Protein backbone atom coordinates (compact mmCIF):
# COMPACT_ATOMS: atom_id res chain seq x y z
CA UNK A 1 14.08 7.95 9.56
CA UNK A 2 10.55 8.92 8.62
CA UNK A 3 9.67 12.44 7.55
CA UNK A 4 6.66 12.36 9.85
CA UNK A 5 5.60 10.80 13.15
CA UNK A 6 2.17 9.22 13.59
CA UNK A 7 2.35 8.65 17.36
CA UNK A 8 -0.19 11.39 18.13
CA UNK A 9 -2.43 10.32 15.24
CA UNK A 10 -2.36 6.71 16.47
CA UNK A 11 -3.15 7.83 20.01
CA UNK A 12 -6.04 9.97 18.77
CA UNK A 13 -7.36 7.12 16.59
CA UNK A 14 -7.21 4.59 19.42
CA UNK A 15 -6.37 1.75 17.03
CA UNK A 16 -9.04 2.66 14.47
CA UNK A 17 -7.18 2.23 11.16
CA UNK A 18 -10.05 3.72 9.13
CA UNK A 19 -10.00 6.85 11.27
CA UNK A 20 -6.22 7.13 10.85
CA UNK A 21 -6.65 6.92 7.09
CA UNK A 22 -9.23 9.74 7.17
CA UNK A 23 -6.86 11.91 9.23
CA UNK A 24 -4.02 11.26 6.76
CA UNK A 25 -6.26 11.96 3.76
CA UNK A 26 -7.49 15.19 5.36
CA UNK A 27 -3.89 16.27 5.96
CA UNK A 28 -3.01 15.55 2.33
CA UNK A 29 -6.07 17.42 1.01
CA UNK A 30 -5.73 20.50 3.21
CA UNK A 31 -2.14 21.15 4.22
CA UNK A 32 -0.27 21.32 0.87
CA UNK A 33 -2.78 23.87 -0.54
CA UNK A 34 -2.54 25.86 2.70
CA UNK A 35 1.26 25.88 2.42
CA UNK A 36 0.96 27.16 -1.16
CA UNK A 37 -1.48 29.88 -0.08
CA UNK A 38 0.81 30.88 2.81
CA UNK A 39 3.75 31.14 0.40
CA UNK A 40 1.68 33.26 -1.96
CA UNK A 41 0.70 35.57 0.90
CA UNK A 42 4.38 35.91 1.86
CA UNK A 43 5.32 36.66 -1.77
CA UNK A 44 2.60 39.31 -1.89
CA UNK A 45 3.86 40.82 1.38
CA UNK A 46 0.55 40.06 3.11
CA UNK A 47 1.55 39.18 6.68
CA UNK A 48 -1.98 38.89 8.05
CA UNK A 49 -2.99 36.32 5.43
CA UNK A 50 0.29 34.44 5.89
CA UNK A 51 -0.45 34.36 9.63
CA UNK A 52 -3.92 32.92 9.05
CA UNK A 53 -2.57 30.01 7.02
CA UNK A 54 0.40 29.38 9.30
CA UNK A 55 -1.80 29.46 12.39
CA UNK A 56 -4.41 27.18 10.77
CA UNK A 57 -1.77 24.57 9.88
CA UNK A 58 -0.06 24.58 13.27
CA UNK A 59 -2.13 21.80 14.94
CA UNK A 60 -1.80 19.47 11.94
CA UNK A 61 1.93 20.04 11.65
CA UNK A 62 2.26 19.17 15.33
CA UNK A 63 -0.08 16.17 15.02
CA UNK A 64 2.13 14.68 12.29
CA UNK A 65 5.35 15.41 14.21
CA UNK A 66 6.85 17.69 11.57
CA UNK A 67 8.73 19.84 14.12
CA UNK A 68 8.00 23.14 12.38
CA UNK A 69 6.93 25.22 15.35
CA UNK A 70 9.94 27.57 15.16
CA UNK A 71 9.19 28.32 11.51
CA UNK A 72 5.47 28.87 12.19
CA UNK A 73 6.34 31.18 15.09
CA UNK A 74 8.68 33.15 12.80
CA UNK A 75 5.84 33.76 10.34
CA UNK A 76 3.43 34.61 13.16
CA UNK A 77 5.93 37.06 14.68
CA UNK A 78 6.37 38.79 11.32
CA UNK A 79 2.64 39.24 10.90
CA UNK A 80 1.77 40.11 14.48
CA UNK A 81 4.77 42.19 15.49
CA UNK A 82 6.21 43.19 12.14
CA UNK A 83 9.54 41.60 12.98
CA UNK A 84 11.94 39.09 11.45
CA UNK A 85 10.76 39.64 7.88
CA UNK A 86 14.21 38.59 6.67
CA UNK A 87 13.76 35.16 8.30
CA UNK A 88 10.30 34.54 6.80
CA UNK A 89 11.33 33.23 3.36
CA UNK A 90 13.67 30.64 4.92
CA UNK A 91 10.99 29.59 7.41
CA UNK A 92 8.44 29.22 4.61
CA UNK A 93 10.92 27.21 2.53
CA UNK A 94 11.55 24.83 5.43
CA UNK A 95 7.80 24.37 6.01
CA UNK A 96 7.21 23.76 2.30
CA UNK A 97 10.03 21.24 1.99
CA UNK A 98 9.04 19.24 5.08
CA UNK A 99 5.34 19.18 4.15
CA UNK A 100 6.17 18.10 0.58
CA UNK A 101 8.41 15.27 1.77
CA UNK A 102 5.87 14.15 4.39
CA UNK A 103 3.04 14.24 1.82
CA UNK A 104 4.98 12.02 -0.58
CA UNK A 105 5.83 9.58 2.22
CA UNK A 106 2.25 9.50 3.55
CA UNK A 107 0.85 8.81 0.08
CA UNK A 108 3.35 6.00 -0.35
CA UNK A 109 2.92 4.54 3.14
CA UNK A 110 -0.89 4.61 2.99
CA UNK A 111 -1.09 3.50 -0.64
CA UNK A 112 -2.77 6.74 -1.73
CA UNK A 113 -0.80 7.42 -4.90
């Protein structure tokens, strides 16, 4: 089983392999640093900054079928409503792990290593 799902990317690309490659490269360039910045904001107890990164990543995480919406919503709820702080580290860890695994697989599958 793959750590990501390209169905939405393929649909968006309409069969254009070059476009798909650009979307994958953009994901690889932007999302891992955003995850790191989100984790840093959480470590620094900065919910508004954590929210900004989580919210920014949401469409890309969905696009690549990473099924992380519950974790993103946990971080957003902490920053917007000041709730569920105790669940935030686990949510961030899940996001980090899934993005790392997907990034490795995407690099391998698209020969970008």
